[in-house]
PDB file of C-alpha atoms in Angstrom:
ATOM      1  CA  UNK A   1      23.293   2.049 -41.970  1.00  0.00           C
ATOM      2  CA  UNK A   2      21.786   3.149 -38.800  1.00  0.00           C
ATOM      3  CA  UNK A   3      22.306   1.116 -35.736  1.00  0.00           C
ATOM      4  CA  UNK A   4      18.963   0.541 -35.239  1.00  0.00           C
ATOM      5  CA  UNK A   5      18.155  -0.476 -38.109  1.00  0.00           C
ATOM      6  CA  UNK A   6      20.863  -3.182 -38.621  1.00  0.00           C
ATOM      7  CA  UNK A   7      19.945  -4.632 -34.529  1.00  0.00           C
ATOM      8  CA  UNK A   8      15.819  -4.343 -37.047  1.00  0.00           C
ATOM      9  CA  UNK A   9      17.132  -6.692 -39.476  1.00  0.00           C
ATOM     10  CA  UNK A  10      19.151 -10.003 -36.600  1.00  0.00           C
ATOM     11  CA  UNK A  11      16.260  -9.262 -34.837  1.00  0.00           C
ATOM     12  CA  UNK A  12      13.898 -10.164 -38.774  1.00  0.00           C
ATOM     13  CA  UNK A  13      16.615 -12.956 -38.421  1.00  0.00           C
ATOM     14  CA  UNK A  14      16.315 -14.399 -35.590  1.00  0.00           C
ATOM     15  CA  UNK A  15      12.383 -14.381 -34.886  1.00  0.00           C
ATOM     16  CA  UNK A  16      11.805 -15.170 -39.260  1.00  0.00           C
ATOM     17  CA  UNK A  17      10.287 -18.510 -38.503  1.00  0.00           C
ATOM     18  CA  UNK A  18       9.121 -18.241 -35.148  1.00  0.00           C
ATOM     19  CA  UNK A  19       5.684 -19.845 -34.887  1.00  0.00           C
ATOM     20  CA  UNK A  20       5.478 -21.083 -37.953  1.00  0.00           C
ATOM     21  CA  UNK A  21       5.991 -25.105 -39.624  1.00  0.00           C
ATOM     22  CA  UNK A  22       9.760 -24.577 -39.853  1.00  0.00           C
ATOM     23  CA  UNK A  23       9.982 -24.160 -35.628  1.00  0.00           C
ATOM     24  CA  UNK A  24      10.550 -27.138 -33.924  1.00  0.00           C
ATOM     25  CA  UNK A  25       9.848 -25.855 -30.230  1.00  0.00           C
ATOM     26  CA  UNK A  26       7.315 -24.578 -31.195  1.00  0.00           C
ATOM     27  CA  UNK A  27       6.021 -27.464 -32.495  1.00  0.00           C
ATOM     28  CA  UNK A  28       6.988 -30.135 -30.125  1.00  0.00           C
ATOM     29  CA  UNK A  29       5.022 -27.657 -27.624  1.00  0.00           C
ATOM     30  CA  UNK A  30       1.024 -27.964 -29.703  1.00  0.00           C
ATOM     31  CA  UNK A  31       2.223 -31.437 -30.253  1.00  0.00           C
ATOM     32  CA  UNK A  32       2.288 -32.963 -26.723  1.00  0.00           C
ATOM     33  CA  UNK A  33      -0.416 -33.942 -24.217  1.00  0.00           C
ATOM     34  CA  UNK A  34      -3.289 -31.105 -22.843  1.00  0.00           C
ATOM     35  CA  UNK A  35      -2.675 -30.341 -18.326  1.00  0.00           C
ATOM     36  CA  UNK A  36      -5.373 -32.186 -16.513  1.00  0.00           C
ATOM     37  CA  UNK A  37      -7.249 -29.257 -15.323  1.00  0.00           C
ATOM     38  CA  UNK A  38      -5.574 -27.944 -10.939  1.00  0.00           C
ATOM     39  CA  UNK A  39      -7.972 -30.112  -8.711  1.00  0.00           C
ATOM     40  CA  UNK A  40      -8.549 -27.726  -5.382  1.00  0.00           C
ATOM     41  CA  UNK A  41      -9.331 -30.033  -2.568  1.00  0.00           C
ATOM     42  CA  UNK A  42     -11.705 -28.560  -0.312  1.00  0.00           C
ATOM     43  CA  UNK A  43     -10.402 -25.954   1.570  1.00  0.00           C
ATOM     44  CA  UNK A  44     -12.905 -24.977   3.994  1.00  0.00           C
ATOM     45  CA  UNK A  45     -14.035 -27.052   6.603  1.00  0.00           C
ATOM     46  CA  UNK A  46     -17.222 -27.843   7.322  1.00  0.00           C
ATOM     47  CA  UNK A  47     -17.014 -29.238  11.274  1.00  0.00           C
ATOM     48  CA  UNK A  48     -17.046 -26.905  14.215  1.00  0.00           C
ATOM     49  CA  UNK A  49     -19.603 -24.708  13.015  1.00  0.00           C
ATOM     50  CA  UNK A  50     -19.721 -22.191  10.685  1.00  0.00           C
ATOM     51  CA  UNK A  51     -21.950 -22.252   8.105  1.00  0.00           C
ATOM     52  CA  UNK A  52     -24.912 -19.962   7.012  1.00  0.00           C
ATOM     53  CA  UNK A  53     -24.628 -16.833   9.650  1.00  0.00           C
ATOM     54  CA  UNK A  54     -28.082 -14.883   7.635  1.00  0.00           C
ATOM     55  CA  UNK A  55     -30.513 -13.530  10.564  1.00  0.00           C
ATOM     56  CA  UNK A  56     -28.935 -14.194  12.982  1.00  0.00           C
ATOM     57  CA  UNK A  57     -27.485 -12.250  15.791  1.00  0.00           C
ATOM     58  CA  UNK A  58     -24.179 -11.137  15.542  1.00  0.00           C
ATOM     59  CA  UNK A  59     -23.183  -9.124  18.700  1.00  0.00           C
ATOM     60  CA  UNK A  60     -19.466  -8.703  17.522  1.00  0.00           C
ATOM     61  CA  UNK A  61     -20.554  -6.771  14.545  1.00  0.00           C
ATOM     62  CA  UNK A  62     -19.135  -3.137  15.302  1.00  0.00           C
ATOM     63  CA  UNK A  63     -22.659  -2.102  13.408  1.00  0.00           C
ATOM     64  CA  UNK A  64     -24.702  -3.990  15.588  1.00  0.00           C
ATOM     65  CA  UNK A  65     -26.067  -0.349  17.080  1.00  0.00           C
ATOM     66  CA  UNK A  66     -26.929   1.120  13.296  1.00  0.00           C
ATOM     67  CA  UNK A  67     -28.020  -2.260  12.761  1.00  0.00           C
ATOM     68  CA  UNK A  68     -30.311  -2.054  15.542  1.00  0.00           C
ATOM     69  CA  UNK A  69     -32.458   0.954  14.782  1.00  0.00           C
ATOM     70  CA  UNK A  70     -32.229   0.821  11.390  1.00  0.00           C
ATOM     71  CA  UNK A  71     -34.741  -2.234  11.721  1.00  0.00           C
ATOM     72  CA  UNK A  72     -36.504  -0.669  14.112  1.00  0.00           C
ATOM     73  CA  UNK A  73     -37.444   2.829  12.166  1.00  0.00           C
ATOM     74  CA  UNK A  74     -37.917   0.880   8.680  1.00  0.00           C
ATOM     75  CA  UNK A  75     -41.697   1.553   7.691  1.00  0.00           C
ATOM     76  CA  UNK A  76     -43.618   1.291   4.797  1.00  0.00           C
ATOM     77  CA  UNK A  77     -43.208   4.541   3.000  1.00  0.00           C
ATOM     78  CA  UNK A  78     -43.496   4.848  -0.455  1.00  0.00           C
ATOM     79  CA  UNK A  79     -40.331   6.341  -2.735  1.00  0.00           C
ATOM     80  CA  UNK A  80     -41.175  10.337  -2.528  1.00  0.00           C
ATOM     81  CA  UNK A  81     -41.375   9.581   1.379  1.00  0.00           C
ATOM     82  CA  UNK A  82     -38.839   7.931   1.783  1.00  0.00           C
ATOM     83  CA  UNK A  83     -36.832  10.791  -1.273  1.00  0.00           C
ATOM     84  CA  UNK A  84     -38.954  13.756   1.528  1.00  0.00           C
ATOM     85  CA  UNK A  85     -37.865  12.239   4.629  1.00  0.00           C
ATOM     86  CA  UNK A  86     -34.372  12.136   3.381  1.00  0.00           C
ATOM     87  CA  UNK A  87     -34.322  15.371   2.338  1.00  0.00           C
ATOM     88  CA  UNK A  88     -36.276  16.562   6.069  1.00  0.00           C
ATOM     89  CA  UNK A  89     -33.339  14.201   8.206  1.00  0.00           C
ATOM     90  CA  UNK A  90     -30.706  16.369   6.237  1.00  0.00           C
ATOM     91  CA  UNK A  91     -31.868  20.059   7.161  1.00  0.00           C
ATOM     92  CA  UNK A  92     -32.723  19.154  10.529  1.00  0.00           C
ATOM     93  CA  UNK A  93     -29.215  17.945  10.477  1.00  0.00           C
ATOM     94  CA  UNK A  94     -27.441  21.143   8.664  1.00  0.00           C
ATOM     95  CA  UNK A  95     -29.315  22.931  11.504  1.00  0.00           C
ATOM     96  CA  UNK A  96     -28.778  21.327  14.202  1.00  0.00           C
ATOM     97  CA  UNK A  97     -25.023  22.299  13.007  1.00  0.00           C
ATOM     98  CA  UNK A  98     -25.163  25.615  12.004  1.00  0.00           C
ATOM     99  CA  UNK A  99     -26.772  26.092  16.004  1.00  0.00           C
ATOM    100  CA  UNK A 100     -23.994  24.561  18.061  1.00  0.00           C
ATOM    101  CA  UNK A 101     -21.613  26.910  15.515  1.00  0.00           C
ATOM    102  CA  UNK A 102     -23.424  28.991  16.348  1.00  0.00           C
ATOM    103  CA  UNK A 103     -22.891  28.929  20.705  1.00  0.00           C
ATOM    104  CA  UNK A 104     -19.165  27.298  19.155  1.00  0.00           C
ATOM    105  CA  UNK A 105     -18.127  31.202  18.049  1.00  0.00           C
ATOM    106  CA  UNK A 106     -19.693  33.413  20.871  1.00  0.00           C
TER     107      UNK A 106
END
């Protein structure tokens, strides 16, 4: 026999009764009492402010300038108008970019 087949037979003999009624360690594990669920203390203190900051001015946000301008540009328009507006802005950006590159290489 080859060495691999000998190892395979050895492992088959070693683990023949694994997780069965003849495996005493497994039976002890199955018959023990269930572990209690873990308890987590209140890790987030409620004192000292914090809480819900939604809708409040966040002056330290790096996106503050974008949110400010975005809120000023909010208009009630339907989907088609939004689509055309996005297309117009992207074409306008492309034209400005091409125009600035044109003067860069002169």
